[in-house]
Amino acid sequence: MPSLFLRRQLRRVSALVVGMLGLLFHVEAIPAFPGAEGFGADAAGGRGGDVYIVTNLNSTGAGSLYNGLTTIPASGRTIVFAVSGHILTIAGQTAPGDGILLKDGTLRISGDDIVIRHLRFRHGKNGSGGDCIDLDSGCQNAILDHLSLSFSTDENISSFGSPPDDLTMQWSLNAWGLQSHSCGGLWDQNRATCHHSVWAHNHTRNPKARPNVLLEWTNNVTFDWKRPCEAGFLRAPLNVAAGRAYRHEAYQVFEGDHGSWANGGVPIL
């Protein structure tokens, strides 16, 4: 029979082996970038793929954004910029100078694991598509960080169809929807987060979410609205955490914890 000392040593070795096996089988999710939070924070983007450098503002050809978007390898791709200027599709914070402005159209996102950061979108009254950004049915794991969305003729940012899952919008501006429609966004996502963002000067849909979905709304300011957060076509109750809303025209601030819903355009906080 092993001695008492040997039995103790064997127990210690067994505990160490079990602990090491636990580490092997526990894979910690990697955030999309430092500071990513919310349901979309783990979007992988192009991690592990190649790096494509946009070197010109041409509509096609080598070095163009279009070429980078249409030749993505199976391993994924990260697109960075060596130029700045006005283009029509997508960009990033790597651009020098004043960065990248996307105008006169809609950026439609239909893939999974999408990371988009530091862009300006100006749809404009003559732009096509109506929205600055659309998330198509079935989009999974997307994070939008430091975006400026303005001047849409429908909604500045919307999702529709089968609810996309796991979206984060953070540290962004959603403002100045054009014309009488002037909407912030249709948010049909399931497990969506919006935090540290400003929704300002939009008539309605700030945002409009589906009922019975999980929407995390934290540390945002909604300013100069006619209708604030809504859920469903009947404006059903919507849970809102730690938000702040300024009423349209009256500029009166309402503050509260949870349980905000819209009824005839008047908030209850």
mmCIF file of C-alpha atoms in Angstrom:
data_model
loop_
_atom_site.group_PDB
_atom_site.id
_atom_site.type_symbol
_atom_site.label_atom_id
_atom_site.label_comp_id
_atom_site.label_asym_id
_atom_site.label_seq_id
_atom_site.Cartn_x
_atom_site.Cartn_y
_atom_site.Cartn_z
ATOM 1 C CA MET A 1 0.000 0.000 0.000
ATOM 2 C CA PRO A 2 1.348 3.498 -0.865
ATOM 3 C CA SER A 3 2.508 5.551 2.062
ATOM 4 C CA LEU A 4 0.461 8.500 3.356
ATOM 5 C CA PHE A 5 2.972 10.904 1.811
ATOM 6 C CA LEU A 6 2.722 9.219 -1.600
ATOM 7 C CA ARG A 7 -1.084 9.218 -1.519
ATOM 8 C CA ARG A 8 -1.076 12.971 -0.817
ATOM 9 C CA GLN A 9 1.299 13.591 -3.686
ATOM 10 C CA LEU A 10 -0.878 11.533 -6.045
ATOM 11 C CA ARG A 11 -3.944 13.577 -5.052
ATOM 12 C CA ARG A 12 -2.071 16.814 -5.778
ATOM 13 C CA VAL A 13 -0.952 15.542 -9.179
ATOM 14 C CA SER A 14 -4.511 14.435 -10.009
ATOM 15 C CA ALA A 15 -5.904 17.855 -9.075
ATOM 16 C CA LEU A 16 -3.257 19.542 -11.239
ATOM 17 C CA VAL A 17 -4.079 17.332 -14.238
ATOM 18 C CA VAL A 18 -7.815 18.004 -13.891
ATOM 19 C CA GLY A 19 -7.145 21.751 -13.701
ATOM 20 C CA MET A 20 -4.975 21.689 -16.814
ATOM 21 C CA LEU A 21 -7.617 19.712 -18.735
ATOM 22 C CA GLY A 22 -10.185 22.324 -17.725
ATOM 23 C CA LEU A 23 -8.007 25.061 -19.182
ATOM 24 C CA LEU A 24 -7.589 23.116 -22.407
ATOM 25 C CA PHE A 25 -11.345 22.774 -22.916
ATOM 26 C CA HIS A 26 -12.255 26.320 -21.847
ATOM 27 C CA VAL A 27 -11.871 28.759 -24.726
ATOM 28 C CA GLU A 28 -12.325 32.377 -23.699
ATOM 29 C CA ALA A 29 -14.157 34.438 -26.327
ATOM 30 C CA ILE A 30 -11.942 37.059 -27.949
ATOM 31 C CA PRO A 31 -13.571 40.510 -28.238
ATOM 32 C CA ALA A 32 -13.769 42.109 -31.665
ATOM 33 C CA PHE A 33 -11.412 44.858 -30.432
ATOM 34 C CA PRO A 34 -10.463 46.402 -27.070
ATOM 35 C CA GLY A 35 -13.544 48.106 -25.650
ATOM 36 C CA ALA A 36 -16.104 45.977 -27.537
ATOM 37 C CA GLU A 37 -19.175 45.349 -25.362
ATOM 38 C CA GLY A 38 -22.672 43.955 -25.649
ATOM 39 C CA PHE A 39 -24.216 41.045 -27.530
ATOM 40 C CA GLY A 40 -22.123 41.620 -30.658
ATOM 41 C CA ALA A 41 -18.804 42.049 -28.859
ATOM 42 C CA ASP A 42 -17.413 38.658 -29.915
ATOM 43 C CA ALA A 43 -17.760 39.206 -33.682
ATOM 44 C CA ALA A 44 -14.604 37.793 -35.266
ATOM 45 C CA GLY A 45 -14.552 40.026 -38.339
ATOM 46 C CA GLY A 46 -11.648 39.135 -40.625
ATOM 47 C CA ARG A 47 -9.414 37.845 -37.838
ATOM 48 C CA GLY A 48 -7.081 35.138 -39.143
ATOM 49 C CA GLY A 49 -7.405 36.156 -42.785
ATOM 50 C CA ASP A 50 -5.332 38.366 -45.047
ATOM 51 C CA VAL A 51 -4.989 42.170 -44.970
ATOM 52 C CA TYR A 52 -6.141 44.121 -48.035
ATOM 53 C CA ILE A 53 -5.009 47.741 -48.428
ATOM 54 C CA VAL A 54 -7.227 50.214 -50.288
ATOM 55 C CA THR A 55 -4.828 52.453 -52.199
ATOM 56 C CA ASN A 56 -7.228 54.423 -54.434
ATOM 57 C CA LEU A 57 -10.844 55.610 -54.687
ATOM 58 C CA ASN A 58 -11.552 53.942 -58.032
ATOM 59 C CA SER A 59 -14.834 52.082 -58.461
ATOM 60 C CA THR A 60 -13.051 48.908 -59.640
ATOM 61 C CA GLY A 61 -9.580 47.502 -60.206
ATOM 62 C CA ALA A 62 -6.547 46.670 -58.110
ATOM 63 C CA GLY A 63 -6.330 48.625 -54.872
ATOM 64 C CA SER A 64 -10.021 49.635 -54.948
ATOM 65 C CA LEU A 65 -12.487 48.941 -52.161
ATOM 66 C CA TYR A 66 -14.735 47.073 -54.594
ATOM 67 C CA ASN A 67 -11.927 44.698 -55.483
ATOM 68 C CA GLY A 68 -11.212 44.091 -51.802
ATOM 69 C CA LEU A 69 -14.855 43.289 -51.068
ATOM 70 C CA THR A 70 -15.378 40.976 -54.041
ATOM 71 C CA THR A 71 -12.221 38.874 -53.662
ATOM 72 C CA ILE A 72 -12.453 37.895 -49.987
ATOM 73 C CA PRO A 73 -10.765 34.516 -49.394
ATOM 74 C CA ALA A 74 -12.408 31.755 -47.378
ATOM 75 C CA SER A 75 -10.077 32.532 -44.464
ATOM 76 C CA GLY A 76 -11.500 36.057 -44.127
ATOM 77 C CA ARG A 77 -10.072 39.540 -44.681
ATOM 78 C CA THR A 78 -9.308 42.786 -42.865
ATOM 79 C CA ILE A 79 -9.551 45.909 -45.043
ATOM 80 C CA VAL A 80 -7.407 48.927 -44.164
ATOM 81 C CA PHE A 81 -6.967 52.231 -45.957
ATOM 82 C CA ALA A 82 -4.024 54.189 -47.293
ATOM 83 C CA VAL A 83 -6.271 56.927 -48.747
ATOM 84 C CA SER A 84 -9.116 59.149 -47.601
ATOM 85 C CA GLY A 85 -12.018 60.613 -49.512
ATOM 86 C CA HIS A 86 -15.637 60.063 -50.537
ATOM 87 C CA ILE A 87 -16.542 56.528 -51.623
ATOM 88 C CA LEU A 88 -19.818 54.674 -51.831
ATOM 89 C CA THR A 89 -19.541 51.470 -49.854
ATOM 90 C CA ILE A 90 -17.397 50.779 -46.713
ATOM 91 C CA ALA A 91 -14.253 51.970 -44.941
ATOM 92 C CA GLY A 92 -12.278 52.082 -41.664
ATOM 93 C CA GLN A 93 -10.450 54.169 -39.078
ATOM 94 C CA THR A 94 -7.114 53.497 -40.791
ATOM 95 C CA ALA A 95 -7.754 56.264 -43.345
ATOM 96 C CA PRO A 96 -5.580 59.370 -42.879
ATOM 97 C CA GLY A 97 -6.889 62.908 -42.587
ATOM 98 C CA ASP A 98 -10.653 63.316 -42.236
ATOM 99 C CA GLY A 99 -11.371 59.622 -42.721
ATOM 100 C CA ILE A 100 -13.958 58.017 -44.984
ATOM 101 C CA LEU A 101 -17.468 59.267 -45.794
ATOM 102 C CA LEU A 102 -20.031 56.976 -47.457
ATOM 103 C CA LYS A 103 -22.833 58.830 -49.221
ATOM 104 C CA ASP A 104 -25.808 58.507 -51.585
ATOM 105 C CA GLY A 105 -26.582 54.864 -50.841
ATOM 106 C CA THR A 106 -27.219 52.054 -48.359
ATOM 107 C CA LEU A 107 -24.640 49.707 -46.852
ATOM 108 C CA ARG A 108 -26.353 46.306 -46.685
ATOM 109 C CA ILE A 109 -24.876 43.738 -44.295
ATOM 110 C CA SER A 110 -25.845 40.125 -44.974
ATOM 111 C CA GLY A 111 -22.891 38.127 -43.602
ATOM 112 C CA ASP A 112 -21.801 36.988 -40.150
ATOM 113 C CA ASP A 113 -19.066 38.198 -37.773
ATOM 114 C CA ILE A 114 -18.967 41.777 -39.061
ATOM 115 C CA VAL A 115 -16.846 44.533 -37.491
ATOM 116 C CA ILE A 116 -17.293 48.104 -38.816
ATOM 117 C CA ARG A 117 -15.644 51.048 -37.076
ATOM 118 C CA HIS A 118 -15.036 54.789 -37.463
ATOM 119 C CA LEU A 119 -17.147 55.612 -40.518
ATOM 120 C CA ARG A 120 -19.480 58.427 -41.529
ATOM 121 C CA PHE A 121 -22.664 57.676 -43.498
ATOM 122 C CA ARG A 122 -24.643 60.460 -45.206
ATOM 123 C CA HIS A 123 -27.457 58.934 -47.234
ATOM 124 C CA GLY A 124 -28.830 62.218 -48.603
ATOM 125 C CA LYS A 125 -32.245 63.078 -50.016
ATOM 126 C CA ASN A 126 -31.344 61.737 -53.467
ATOM 127 C CA GLY A 127 -29.603 58.562 -52.276
ATOM 128 C CA SER A 128 -30.830 55.081 -53.172
ATOM 129 C CA GLY A 129 -32.162 52.537 -50.690
ATOM 130 C CA GLY A 130 -33.552 54.918 -48.058
ATOM 131 C CA ASP A 131 -31.316 53.822 -45.145
ATOM 132 C CA CYS A 132 -27.692 54.410 -44.184
ATOM 133 C CA ILE A 133 -27.224 50.797 -42.962
ATOM 134 C CA ASP A 134 -29.423 47.702 -43.344
ATOM 135 C CA LEU A 135 -28.819 44.371 -41.610
ATOM 136 C CA ASP A 136 -30.415 41.612 -43.682
ATOM 137 C CA SER A 137 -32.247 38.547 -42.405
ATOM 138 C CA GLY A 138 -30.061 36.033 -40.630
ATOM 139 C CA CYS A 139 -27.055 38.297 -40.013
ATOM 140 C CA GLN A 140 -25.216 37.001 -36.939
ATOM 141 C CA ASN A 141 -22.636 38.709 -34.696
ATOM 142 C CA ALA A 142 -22.080 42.277 -35.863
ATOM 143 C CA ILE A 143 -20.561 45.219 -34.001
ATOM 144 C CA LEU A 144 -20.779 48.832 -35.187
ATOM 145 C CA ASP A 145 -18.417 51.176 -33.347
ATOM 146 C CA HIS A 146 -17.861 54.932 -33.633
ATOM 147 C CA LEU A 147 -20.216 55.433 -36.584
ATOM 148 C CA SER A 148 -21.988 58.628 -37.609
ATOM 149 C CA LEU A 149 -25.313 57.974 -39.387
ATOM 150 C CA SER A 150 -27.323 60.870 -40.801
ATOM 151 C CA PHE A 151 -29.631 62.199 -43.535
ATOM 152 C CA SER A 152 -31.528 59.012 -44.423
ATOM 153 C CA THR A 153 -34.957 59.218 -46.045
ATOM 154 C CA ASP A 154 -36.254 56.072 -44.310
ATOM 155 C CA GLU A 155 -34.285 54.900 -41.240
ATOM 156 C CA ASN A 156 -30.659 55.640 -40.432
ATOM 157 C CA ILE A 157 -30.090 52.000 -39.394
ATOM 158 C CA SER A 158 -32.498 49.084 -39.735
ATOM 159 C CA SER A 159 -32.821 45.319 -39.659
ATOM 160 C CA PHE A 160 -35.742 43.292 -40.947
ATOM 161 C CA GLY A 161 -37.048 39.840 -41.841
ATOM 162 C CA SER A 162 -35.821 36.932 -39.735
ATOM 163 C CA PRO A 163 -34.320 38.697 -36.723
ATOM 164 C CA PRO A 164 -30.534 39.033 -36.872
ATOM 165 C CA ASP A 165 -28.864 37.882 -33.656
ATOM 166 C CA ASP A 166 -26.174 39.487 -31.493
ATOM 167 C CA LEU A 167 -25.700 43.091 -32.586
ATOM 168 C CA THR A 168 -23.829 45.882 -30.812
ATOM 169 C CA MET A 169 -23.964 49.560 -31.752
ATOM 170 C CA GLN A 170 -21.680 51.616 -29.496
ATOM 171 C CA TRP A 171 -20.187 55.099 -29.218
ATOM 172 C CA SER A 172 -22.109 56.242 -32.297
ATOM 173 C CA LEU A 173 -24.388 59.013 -33.589
ATOM 174 C CA ASN A 174 -27.797 58.418 -35.195
ATOM 175 C CA ALA A 175 -29.286 61.763 -36.160
ATOM 176 C CA TRP A 176 -31.111 64.073 -38.553
ATOM 177 C CA GLY A 177 -33.342 61.721 -40.510
ATOM 178 C CA LEU A 178 -34.615 63.707 -43.472
ATOM 179 C CA GLN A 179 -38.107 64.713 -44.548
ATOM 180 C CA SER A 180 -41.310 64.044 -42.611
ATOM 181 C CA HIS A 181 -40.552 60.303 -42.272
ATOM 182 C CA SER A 182 -37.300 60.967 -40.357
ATOM 183 C CA CYS A 183 -36.760 57.691 -38.480
ATOM 184 C CA GLY A 184 -33.936 56.452 -36.265
ATOM 185 C CA GLY A 185 -34.252 52.736 -36.964
ATOM 186 C CA LEU A 186 -36.235 49.506 -37.127
ATOM 187 C CA TRP A 187 -34.441 47.153 -34.745
ATOM 188 C CA ASP A 188 -35.733 43.636 -35.378
ATOM 189 C CA GLN A 189 -32.650 42.086 -33.791
ATOM 190 C CA ASN A 190 -32.710 39.453 -31.082
ATOM 191 C CA ARG A 191 -30.054 40.098 -28.421
ATOM 192 C CA ALA A 192 -29.130 43.624 -29.462
ATOM 193 C CA THR A 193 -27.087 46.174 -27.510
ATOM 194 C CA CYS A 194 -26.882 49.929 -27.967
ATOM 195 C CA HIS A 195 -24.726 51.859 -25.501
ATOM 196 C CA HIS A 196 -22.970 55.213 -25.227
ATOM 197 C CA SER A 197 -24.693 56.548 -28.344
ATOM 198 C CA VAL A 198 -26.749 59.605 -29.307
ATOM 199 C CA TRP A 199 -30.071 59.392 -31.186
ATOM 200 C CA ALA A 200 -31.054 62.953 -32.041
ATOM 201 C CA HIS A 201 -33.491 64.913 -34.239
ATOM 202 C CA ASN A 202 -35.322 61.843 -35.576
ATOM 203 C CA HIS A 203 -39.118 62.051 -35.662
ATOM 204 C CA THR A 204 -39.803 58.457 -34.604
ATOM 205 C CA ARG A 205 -38.424 54.884 -34.243
ATOM 206 C CA ASN A 206 -35.727 55.771 -31.735
ATOM 207 C CA PRO A 207 -35.598 52.762 -32.103
ATOM 208 C CA LYS A 208 -38.632 50.635 -32.968
ATOM 209 C CA ALA A 209 -38.024 47.055 -31.795
ATOM 210 C CA ARG A 210 -39.928 43.808 -32.078
ATOM 211 C CA PRO A 211 -41.832 42.624 -29.010
ATOM 212 C CA ASN A 212 -40.470 39.619 -27.121
ATOM 213 C CA VAL A 213 -36.833 40.241 -28.047
ATOM 214 C CA LEU A 214 -33.918 41.168 -25.808
ATOM 215 C CA LEU A 215 -32.767 44.765 -26.348
ATOM 216 C CA GLU A 216 -30.050 46.157 -24.080
ATOM 217 C CA TRP A 217 -30.239 49.964 -24.115
ATOM 218 C CA THR A 218 -27.664 51.502 -21.775
ATOM 219 C CA ASN A 219 -26.117 54.960 -21.327
ATOM 220 C CA ASN A 220 -27.660 56.506 -24.433
ATOM 221 C CA VAL A 221 -29.101 59.975 -24.999
ATOM 222 C CA THR A 222 -32.228 60.365 -27.156
ATOM 223 C CA PHE A 223 -32.818 64.012 -28.003
ATOM 224 C CA ASP A 224 -35.510 65.964 -29.894
ATOM 225 C CA TRP A 225 -37.821 63.056 -30.675
ATOM 226 C CA LYS A 226 -41.507 62.961 -31.483
ATOM 227 C CA ARG A 227 -41.773 59.286 -30.485
ATOM 228 C CA PRO A 228 -39.058 57.549 -28.401
ATOM 229 C CA CYS A 229 -38.420 53.775 -28.028
ATOM 230 C CA GLU A 230 -41.221 51.609 -29.395
ATOM 231 C CA ALA A 231 -41.742 47.849 -29.499
ATOM 232 C CA GLY A 232 -43.914 46.230 -32.145
ATOM 233 C CA PHE A 233 -46.678 47.720 -34.225
ATOM 234 C CA LEU A 234 -48.758 48.372 -31.105
ATOM 235 C CA ARG A 235 -45.900 49.967 -29.177
ATOM 236 C CA ALA A 236 -45.846 47.189 -26.578
ATOM 237 C CA PRO A 237 -43.764 47.550 -23.393
ATOM 238 C CA LEU A 238 -40.021 47.626 -23.954
ATOM 239 C CA ASN A 239 -37.377 47.221 -21.258
ATOM 240 C CA VAL A 240 -34.874 50.060 -21.300
ATOM 241 C CA ALA A 241 -31.932 50.322 -18.906
ATOM 242 C CA ALA A 242 -30.297 53.550 -17.777
ATOM 243 C CA GLY A 243 -31.280 55.702 -20.717
ATOM 244 C CA ARG A 244 -32.023 59.387 -21.033
ATOM 245 C CA ALA A 245 -34.597 60.943 -23.347
ATOM 246 C CA TYR A 246 -35.274 64.572 -24.240
ATOM 247 C CA ARG A 247 -38.796 65.263 -25.423
ATOM 248 C CA HIS A 248 -39.344 66.693 -28.897
ATOM 249 C CA GLU A 249 -39.740 70.490 -28.919
ATOM 250 C CA ALA A 250 -40.167 70.792 -25.138
ATOM 251 C CA TYR A 251 -36.547 69.762 -24.458
ATOM 252 C CA GLN A 252 -37.549 68.377 -21.068
ATOM 253 C CA VAL A 253 -35.402 65.561 -19.696
ATOM 254 C CA PHE A 254 -36.902 62.350 -18.354
ATOM 255 C CA GLU A 255 -34.789 59.867 -16.414
ATOM 256 C CA GLY A 256 -35.551 56.417 -15.038
ATOM 257 C CA ASP A 257 -34.401 52.840 -14.561
ATOM 258 C CA HIS A 258 -36.551 50.303 -16.419
ATOM 259 C CA GLY A 259 -39.908 49.910 -18.137
ATOM 260 C CA SER A 260 -40.109 52.697 -20.683
ATOM 261 C CA TRP A 261 -42.778 52.532 -23.337
ATOM 262 C CA ALA A 262 -44.388 54.893 -25.810
ATOM 263 C CA ASN A 263 -48.113 55.591 -25.906
ATOM 264 C CA GLY A 264 -49.225 58.246 -28.313
ATOM 265 C CA GLY A 265 -45.743 59.684 -28.405
ATOM 266 C CA VAL A 266 -45.618 60.430 -24.661
ATOM 267 C CA PRO A 267 -42.934 58.516 -22.721
ATOM 268 C CA ILE A 268 -43.508 56.887 -19.365
ATOM 269 C CA LEU A 269 -40.186 56.573 -17.523
#
